[in-house]
Coordinates of C-alpha atoms in Angstrom, one line a residue:
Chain F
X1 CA 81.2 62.4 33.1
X2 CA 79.5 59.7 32.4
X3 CA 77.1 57.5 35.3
X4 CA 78.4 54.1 35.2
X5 CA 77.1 52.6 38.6
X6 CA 79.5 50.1 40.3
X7 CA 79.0 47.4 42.4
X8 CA 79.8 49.4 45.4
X9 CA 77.1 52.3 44.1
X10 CA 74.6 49.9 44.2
X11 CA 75.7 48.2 47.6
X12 CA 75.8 52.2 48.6
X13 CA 72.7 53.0 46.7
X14 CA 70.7 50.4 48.5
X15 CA 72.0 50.9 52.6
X16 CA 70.9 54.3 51.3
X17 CA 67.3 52.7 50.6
X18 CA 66.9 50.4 53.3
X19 CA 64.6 52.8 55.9
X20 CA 62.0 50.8 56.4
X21 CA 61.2 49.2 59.5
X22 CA 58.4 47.6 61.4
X23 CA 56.0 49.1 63.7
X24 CA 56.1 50.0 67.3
X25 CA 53.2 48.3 67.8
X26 CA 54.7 45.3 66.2
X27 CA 57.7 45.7 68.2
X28 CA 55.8 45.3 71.5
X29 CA 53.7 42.3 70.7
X30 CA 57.0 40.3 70.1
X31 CA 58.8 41.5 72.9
X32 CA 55.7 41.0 75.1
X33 CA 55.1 37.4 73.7
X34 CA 58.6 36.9 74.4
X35 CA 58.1 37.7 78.2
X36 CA 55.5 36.0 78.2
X37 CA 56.7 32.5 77.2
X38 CA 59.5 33.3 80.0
X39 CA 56.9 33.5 82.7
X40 CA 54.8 30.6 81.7
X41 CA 57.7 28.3 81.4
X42 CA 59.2 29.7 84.6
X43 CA 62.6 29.3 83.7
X44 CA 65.1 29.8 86.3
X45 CA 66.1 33.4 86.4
X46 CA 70.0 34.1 85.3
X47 CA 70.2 36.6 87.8
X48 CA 69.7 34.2 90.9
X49 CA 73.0 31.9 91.2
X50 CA 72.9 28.7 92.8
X51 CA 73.9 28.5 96.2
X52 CA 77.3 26.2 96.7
X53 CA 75.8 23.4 98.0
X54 CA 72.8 23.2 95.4
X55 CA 75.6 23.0 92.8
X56 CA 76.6 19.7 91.7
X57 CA 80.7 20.3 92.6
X58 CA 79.7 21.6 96.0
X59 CA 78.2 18.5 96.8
X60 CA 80.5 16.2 95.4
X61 CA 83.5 18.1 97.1
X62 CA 81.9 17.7 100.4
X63 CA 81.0 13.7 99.9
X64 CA 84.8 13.8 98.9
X65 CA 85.8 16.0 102.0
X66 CA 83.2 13.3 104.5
X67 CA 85.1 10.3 103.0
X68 CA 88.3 11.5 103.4
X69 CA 88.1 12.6 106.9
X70 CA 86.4 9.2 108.0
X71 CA 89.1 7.1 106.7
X72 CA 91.6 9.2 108.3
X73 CA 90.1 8.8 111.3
X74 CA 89.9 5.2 111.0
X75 CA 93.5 5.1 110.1
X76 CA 94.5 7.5 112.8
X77 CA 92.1 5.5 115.2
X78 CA 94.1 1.9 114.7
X79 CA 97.5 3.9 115.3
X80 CA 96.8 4.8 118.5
X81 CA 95.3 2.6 119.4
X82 CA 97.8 -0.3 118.6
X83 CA 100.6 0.6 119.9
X84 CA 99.3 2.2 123.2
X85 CA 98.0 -1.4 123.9
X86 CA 101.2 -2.7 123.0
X87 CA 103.2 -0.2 125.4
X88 CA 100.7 -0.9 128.1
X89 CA 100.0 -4.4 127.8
X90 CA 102.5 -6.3 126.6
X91 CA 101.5 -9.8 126.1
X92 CA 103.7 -12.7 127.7
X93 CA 103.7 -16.3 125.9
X94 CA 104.5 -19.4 127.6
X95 CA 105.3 -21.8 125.0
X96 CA 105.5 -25.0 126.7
X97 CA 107.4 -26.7 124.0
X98 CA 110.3 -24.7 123.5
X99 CA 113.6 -25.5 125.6
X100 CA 115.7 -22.2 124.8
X101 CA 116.1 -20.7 127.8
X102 CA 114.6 -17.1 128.3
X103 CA 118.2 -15.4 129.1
X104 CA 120.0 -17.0 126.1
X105 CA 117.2 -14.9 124.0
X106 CA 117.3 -11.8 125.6
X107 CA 121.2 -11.5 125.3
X108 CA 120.8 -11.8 121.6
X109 CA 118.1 -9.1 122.0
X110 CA 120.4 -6.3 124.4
X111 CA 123.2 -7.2 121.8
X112 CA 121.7 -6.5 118.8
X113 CA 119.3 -3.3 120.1
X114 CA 122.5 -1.4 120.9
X115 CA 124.0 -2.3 117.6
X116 CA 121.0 -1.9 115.4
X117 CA 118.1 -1.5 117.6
X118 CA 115.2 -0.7 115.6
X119 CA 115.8 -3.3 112.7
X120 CA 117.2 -5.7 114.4
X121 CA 115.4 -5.8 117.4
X122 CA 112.2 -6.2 116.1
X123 CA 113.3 -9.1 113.4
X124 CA 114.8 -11.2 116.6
X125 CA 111.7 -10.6 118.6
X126 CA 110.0 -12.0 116.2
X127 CA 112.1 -14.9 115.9
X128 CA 112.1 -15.3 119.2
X129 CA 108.6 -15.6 119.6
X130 CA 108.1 -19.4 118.4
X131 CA 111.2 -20.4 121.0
X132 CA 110.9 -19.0 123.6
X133 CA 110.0 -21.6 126.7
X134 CA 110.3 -18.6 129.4
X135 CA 108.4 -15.6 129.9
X136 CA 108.8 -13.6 126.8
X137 CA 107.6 -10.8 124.6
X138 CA 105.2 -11.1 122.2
X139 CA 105.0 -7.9 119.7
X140 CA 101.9 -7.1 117.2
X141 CA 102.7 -5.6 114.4
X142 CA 104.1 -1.9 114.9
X143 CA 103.1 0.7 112.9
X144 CA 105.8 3.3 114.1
X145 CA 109.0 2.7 114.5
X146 CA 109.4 5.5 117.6
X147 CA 106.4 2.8 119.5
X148 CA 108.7 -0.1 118.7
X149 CA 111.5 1.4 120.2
X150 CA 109.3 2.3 123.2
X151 CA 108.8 -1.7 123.4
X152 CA 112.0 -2.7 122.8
X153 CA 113.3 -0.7 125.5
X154 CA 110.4 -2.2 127.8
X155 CA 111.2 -5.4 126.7
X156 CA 115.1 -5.0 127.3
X157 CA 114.4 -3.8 131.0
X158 CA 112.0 -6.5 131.4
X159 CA 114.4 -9.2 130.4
X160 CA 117.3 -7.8 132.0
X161 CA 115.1 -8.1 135.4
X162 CA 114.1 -12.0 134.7
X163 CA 118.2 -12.5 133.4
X164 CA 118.7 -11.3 137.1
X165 CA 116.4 -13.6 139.0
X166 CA 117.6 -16.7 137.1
X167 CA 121.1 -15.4 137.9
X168 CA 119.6 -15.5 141.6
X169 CA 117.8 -18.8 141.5
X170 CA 120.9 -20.1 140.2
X171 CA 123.3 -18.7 143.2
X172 CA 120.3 -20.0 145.5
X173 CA 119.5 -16.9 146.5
X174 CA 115.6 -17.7 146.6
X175 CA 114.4 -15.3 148.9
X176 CA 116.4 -12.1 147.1
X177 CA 114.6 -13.6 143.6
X178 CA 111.4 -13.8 144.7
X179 CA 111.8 -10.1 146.3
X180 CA 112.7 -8.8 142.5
X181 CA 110.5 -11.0 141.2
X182 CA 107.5 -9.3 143.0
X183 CA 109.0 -6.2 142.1
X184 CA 109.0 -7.2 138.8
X185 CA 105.5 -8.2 138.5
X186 CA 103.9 -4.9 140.8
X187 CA 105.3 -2.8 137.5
X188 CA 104.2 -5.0 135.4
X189 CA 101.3 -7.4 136.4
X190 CA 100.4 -8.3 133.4
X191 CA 103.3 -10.8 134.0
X192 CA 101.6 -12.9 136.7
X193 CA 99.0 -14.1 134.4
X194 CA 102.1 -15.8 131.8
X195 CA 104.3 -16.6 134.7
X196 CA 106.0 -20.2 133.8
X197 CA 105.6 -23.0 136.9
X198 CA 109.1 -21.9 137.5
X199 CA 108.6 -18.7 138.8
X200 CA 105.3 -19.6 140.1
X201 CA 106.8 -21.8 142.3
X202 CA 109.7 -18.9 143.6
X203 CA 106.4 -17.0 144.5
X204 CA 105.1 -19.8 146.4
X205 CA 108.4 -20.4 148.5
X206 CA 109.2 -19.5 151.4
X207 CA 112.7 -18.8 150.9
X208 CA 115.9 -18.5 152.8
Chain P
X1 CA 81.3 48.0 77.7
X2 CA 81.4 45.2 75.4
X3 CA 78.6 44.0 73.5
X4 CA 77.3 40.2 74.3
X5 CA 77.8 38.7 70.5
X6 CA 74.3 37.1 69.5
X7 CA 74.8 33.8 70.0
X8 CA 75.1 34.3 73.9
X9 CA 72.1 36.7 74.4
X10 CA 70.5 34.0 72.4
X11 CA 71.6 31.4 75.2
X12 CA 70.7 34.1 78.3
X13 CA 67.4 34.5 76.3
X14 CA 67.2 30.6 77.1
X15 CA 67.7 30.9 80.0
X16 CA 65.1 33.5 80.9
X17 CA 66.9 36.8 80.2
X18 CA 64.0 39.0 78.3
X19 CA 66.5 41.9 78.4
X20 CA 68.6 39.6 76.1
X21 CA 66.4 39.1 73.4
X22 CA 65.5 42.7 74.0
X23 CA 68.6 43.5 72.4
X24 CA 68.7 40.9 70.1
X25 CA 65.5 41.9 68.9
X26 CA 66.6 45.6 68.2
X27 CA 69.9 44.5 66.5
X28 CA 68.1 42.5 64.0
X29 CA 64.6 43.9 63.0
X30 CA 65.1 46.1 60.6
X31 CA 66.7 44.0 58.6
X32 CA 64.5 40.6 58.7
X33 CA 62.1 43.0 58.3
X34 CA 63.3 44.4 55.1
X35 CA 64.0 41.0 54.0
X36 CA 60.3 39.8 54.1
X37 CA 59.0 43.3 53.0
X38 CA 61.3 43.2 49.7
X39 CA 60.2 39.7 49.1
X40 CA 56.2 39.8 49.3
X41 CA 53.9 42.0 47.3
X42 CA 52.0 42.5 50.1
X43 CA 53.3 44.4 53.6
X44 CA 50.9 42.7 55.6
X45 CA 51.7 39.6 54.5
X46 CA 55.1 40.3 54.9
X47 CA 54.3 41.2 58.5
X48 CA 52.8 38.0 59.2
X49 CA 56.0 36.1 57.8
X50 CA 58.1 38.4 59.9
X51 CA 56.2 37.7 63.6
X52 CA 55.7 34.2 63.0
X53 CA 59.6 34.1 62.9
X54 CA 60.0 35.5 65.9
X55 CA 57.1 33.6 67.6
X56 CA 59.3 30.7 66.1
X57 CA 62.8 31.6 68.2
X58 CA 60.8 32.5 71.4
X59 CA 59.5 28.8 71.1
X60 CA 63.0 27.2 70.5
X61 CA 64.7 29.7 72.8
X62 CA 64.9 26.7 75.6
X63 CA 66.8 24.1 72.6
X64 CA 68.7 26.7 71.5
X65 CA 72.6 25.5 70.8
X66 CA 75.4 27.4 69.1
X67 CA 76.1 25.2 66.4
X68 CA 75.9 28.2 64.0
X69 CA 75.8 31.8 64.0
X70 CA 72.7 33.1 65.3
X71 CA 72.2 34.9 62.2
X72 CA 72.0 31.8 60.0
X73 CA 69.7 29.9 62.3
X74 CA 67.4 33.2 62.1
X75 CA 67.5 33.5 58.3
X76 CA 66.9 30.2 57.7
X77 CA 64.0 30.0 59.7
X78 CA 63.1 33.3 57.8
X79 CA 63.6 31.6 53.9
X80 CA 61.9 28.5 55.2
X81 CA 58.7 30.5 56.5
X82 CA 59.4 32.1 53.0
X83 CA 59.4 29.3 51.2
X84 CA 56.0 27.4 52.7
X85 CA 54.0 31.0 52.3
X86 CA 55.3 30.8 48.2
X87 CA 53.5 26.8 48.2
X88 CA 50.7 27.8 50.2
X89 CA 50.3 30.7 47.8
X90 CA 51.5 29.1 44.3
X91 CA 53.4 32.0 43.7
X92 CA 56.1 30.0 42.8
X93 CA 55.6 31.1 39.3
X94 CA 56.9 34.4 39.8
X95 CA 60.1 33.0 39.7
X96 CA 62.5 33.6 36.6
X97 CA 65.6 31.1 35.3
X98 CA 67.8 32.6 38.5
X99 CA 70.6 31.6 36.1
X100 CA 69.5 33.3 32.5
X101 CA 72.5 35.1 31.1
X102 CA 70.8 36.5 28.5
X103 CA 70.4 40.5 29.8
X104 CA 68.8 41.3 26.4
X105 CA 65.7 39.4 27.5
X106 CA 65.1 41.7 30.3
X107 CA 63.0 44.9 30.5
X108 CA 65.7 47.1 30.9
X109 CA 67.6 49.6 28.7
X110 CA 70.8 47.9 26.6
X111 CA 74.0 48.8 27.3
X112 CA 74.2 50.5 23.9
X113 CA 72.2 52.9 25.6
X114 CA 73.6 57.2 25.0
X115 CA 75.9 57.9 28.2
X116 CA 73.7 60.1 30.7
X117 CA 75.3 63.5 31.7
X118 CA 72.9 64.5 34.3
X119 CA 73.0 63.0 37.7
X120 CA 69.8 62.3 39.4
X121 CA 69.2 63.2 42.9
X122 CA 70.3 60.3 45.4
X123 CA 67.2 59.7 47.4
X124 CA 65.6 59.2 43.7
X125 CA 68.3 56.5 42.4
X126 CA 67.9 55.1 45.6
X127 CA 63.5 54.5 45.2
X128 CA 64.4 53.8 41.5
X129 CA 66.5 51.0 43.3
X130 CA 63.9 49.7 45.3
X131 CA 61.5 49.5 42.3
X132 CA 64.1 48.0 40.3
X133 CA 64.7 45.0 43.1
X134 CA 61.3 44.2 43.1
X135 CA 61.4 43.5 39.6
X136 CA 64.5 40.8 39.9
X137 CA 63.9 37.5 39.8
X138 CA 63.1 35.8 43.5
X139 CA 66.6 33.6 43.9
X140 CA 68.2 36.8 42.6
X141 CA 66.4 38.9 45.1
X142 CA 67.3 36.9 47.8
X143 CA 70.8 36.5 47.2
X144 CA 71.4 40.3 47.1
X145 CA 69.0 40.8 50.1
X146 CA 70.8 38.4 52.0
X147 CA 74.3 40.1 51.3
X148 CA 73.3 43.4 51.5
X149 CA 70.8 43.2 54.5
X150 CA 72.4 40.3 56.6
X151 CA 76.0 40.9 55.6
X152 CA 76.2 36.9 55.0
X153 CA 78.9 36.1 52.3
X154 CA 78.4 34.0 49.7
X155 CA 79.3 30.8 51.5
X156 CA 77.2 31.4 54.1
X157 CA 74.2 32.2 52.0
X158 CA 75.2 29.0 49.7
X159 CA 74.3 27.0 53.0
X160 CA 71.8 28.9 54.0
X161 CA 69.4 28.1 50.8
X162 CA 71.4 25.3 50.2
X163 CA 72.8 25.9 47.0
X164 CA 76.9 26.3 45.6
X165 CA 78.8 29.3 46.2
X166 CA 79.2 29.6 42.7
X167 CA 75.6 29.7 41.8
X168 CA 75.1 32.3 44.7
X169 CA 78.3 34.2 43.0
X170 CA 76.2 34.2 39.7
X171 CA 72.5 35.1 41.2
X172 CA 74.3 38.3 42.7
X173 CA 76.5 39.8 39.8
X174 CA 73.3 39.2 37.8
X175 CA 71.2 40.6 40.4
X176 CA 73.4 44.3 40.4
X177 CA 74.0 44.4 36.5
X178 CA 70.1 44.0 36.4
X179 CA 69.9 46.6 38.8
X180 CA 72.6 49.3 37.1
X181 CA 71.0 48.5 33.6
X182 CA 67.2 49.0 35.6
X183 CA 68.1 52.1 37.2
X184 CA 69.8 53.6 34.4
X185 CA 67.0 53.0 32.1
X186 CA 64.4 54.7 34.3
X187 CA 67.3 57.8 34.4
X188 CA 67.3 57.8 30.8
X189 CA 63.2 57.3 30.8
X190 CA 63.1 60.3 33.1
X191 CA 65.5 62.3 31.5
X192 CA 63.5 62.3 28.3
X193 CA 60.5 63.5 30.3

């Protein structure tokens, strides 16, 4: 039988071969060097994680989370405060150059808010607002439309009291106005202040 | 439990893990260390080569990046520390034409050689082996110490000494017929004893 080696005799031959190996004492001055250089550089150990906020996402999520709550406060903030100033104040003008009579504008309003009252309401009142001569309404811009409706149904009652003291001035029933017209304006004093001469002067009268 | 592959103890080691390059230490010792030792005439000096690779990684342990295996960036600091000790040394000489094809040249029995009926013992083919690789020619050496103790293959060890796979291909098949001629030469030298 004769020897011929192979390539896989010698790969065999050689693992075989391969005993040798450094020193202990060898061994230990590398790892020690290699201990060393971890406690001269002081390297952050592995085995000590980062807290949340001393990572870079933690912070950035909690700039994120500051931001967003401020502008929704903001945002939150101008809702309310908007349209509780519009519910509780609402503001009269008395354009002095308009000739439409108050009444003729609140019909078209009590029409149209039991038709369509959201939409249409609020695009007449907003018409309305550079004709009116008479006491009138004057809305800011609404954010909701529940708050508009809340106005619009001030507005209406409002209106429908004023229809009924021109209705009385007109019958000559002074003194019975001016009764309802200081009813009127104990609800709402804000009235008194945009009161045309008109109904200044019912207030000032005596009355029969 | 699974093993950590090398390249991420390498990365804890960077980190600051010593038990990391604990065990990368103890997974590859033996072998660099057989690399050197099979490659210098002298132990001590193969020693010296072998530490002052390791002193190496511990230095770059903090620049460390997987862009390779962790095996080729360790045996290519280990044939560079190689190469500089053969300048510093001008025992460049020893070298033979890595690429001779003529066997006949060589101090080893022909193949014409009488077939041997007698086996030797194992452990003795395998010193005759040793002796034998000591006598190759240094590229040749390397390539077959490369294979046989790092378990590159022969593209890997191509790049790592920055040669062509087919010259590595060539250093290695003449590296073992050296070796099978070699060691059946000293059984037929002993044999005649």
């Amino acid at each position: 039988m004769s020897d011929k080696l192979t390539r896989h005799d010698i790969a065999s031959l050689y693992k075989r071969a391969a005993t040798e190996q450094p020193s202990s004492q060898l061994d230990e001055q590398i790892l020690k060097r290699a201990a060393d250089d971890v406690t001269a550089n002081k390297v952050t150990p592995i085995n000590k994680p980062k807290r949340f906020y001393q990572t870079w996402h933690g912070q950035l999520s909690t700039a994120a989370s500051l931001v967003l709550v401020a502008v929704l406060y903001v945002q939150n903030t101008e809702q309310y405060h908007q349209p509780s100033e519009l519910i509780n104040k609402p503001q009269i003008l008395n354009d002095q150059q308009s000739q439409v009579a108050p009444e003729a504008v609140f019909e078209v309003m009590e029409t149209q808010a039991s038709e369509h009252a959201e939409v249409k309401l609020k695009h007449t009142l907003k018409r309305s607002a550079s004709q009116m001569a008479a006491p009138q309404l004057k809305l800011q811009s609404m954010d909701t439309d529940s708050e508009f409706l809340k106005l619009a149904a001030i507005t209406k009652s409002v209106a429908n009291d004023f229809k009924v003291i021109d209705q009385l001035m007109i019958e000559g029933k002074t003194k019975v106005a001016k009764a309802q017209l200081k009813m009127l304006l104990t609800e709402h004093p804000e009235l008194k202040a945009h009161l045309t001469d008109e109904y200044k002067k019912l207030q000032q009268d005596s009355g029969d | 439990m699974t093993e950590l592959v090398d390249e991420q103890l390498m990365l804890s080691y960077g980190q600051g893990d010593v038990k990391a390059f604990t065990q990368l230490y103890l997974r590859h010792k033996n072998s660099l260390y057989r690399y050197f030792l099979r490659q210098c005439a002298n132990p001590q000096v193969a020693e010296e080569l072998y530490q002052e690779v390791w002193n190496k990684l511990i230095k770059a342990r903090s620049q460390y990046q997987v862009s390779a295996k962790f095996t080729t960036w360790l045996y290519r600091i280990a044939h560079n520390e190689l190469i500089d000790y053969y300048r510093r040394t001008g025992t460049q000489s020893k070298w033979l034409d890595a690429d001779n094809q003529d066997l006949e040249t060589a101090e080893f029995a022909d193949h014409n050689s009488k077939s041997d009926t007698e086996k030797l013992d194992q452990a003795q083919q395998a010193k005759q082996l040793k002796e034998c690789l000591a006598q190759l020619p240094r590229e040749q050496k390397e390539a077959f110490l490369l294979k046989h103790e790092a378990d590159f293959t022969l593209k890997e060890i191509a790049e790592l000494v920055v040669e062509t796979t087919e010259n590595i291909k060539s250093r290695i098949r003449y590296a073992v017929a050296k070796l099978k001629h070699c060691i059946k030469y000293k059984l037929e030298t002993s044999n005649e004893r």
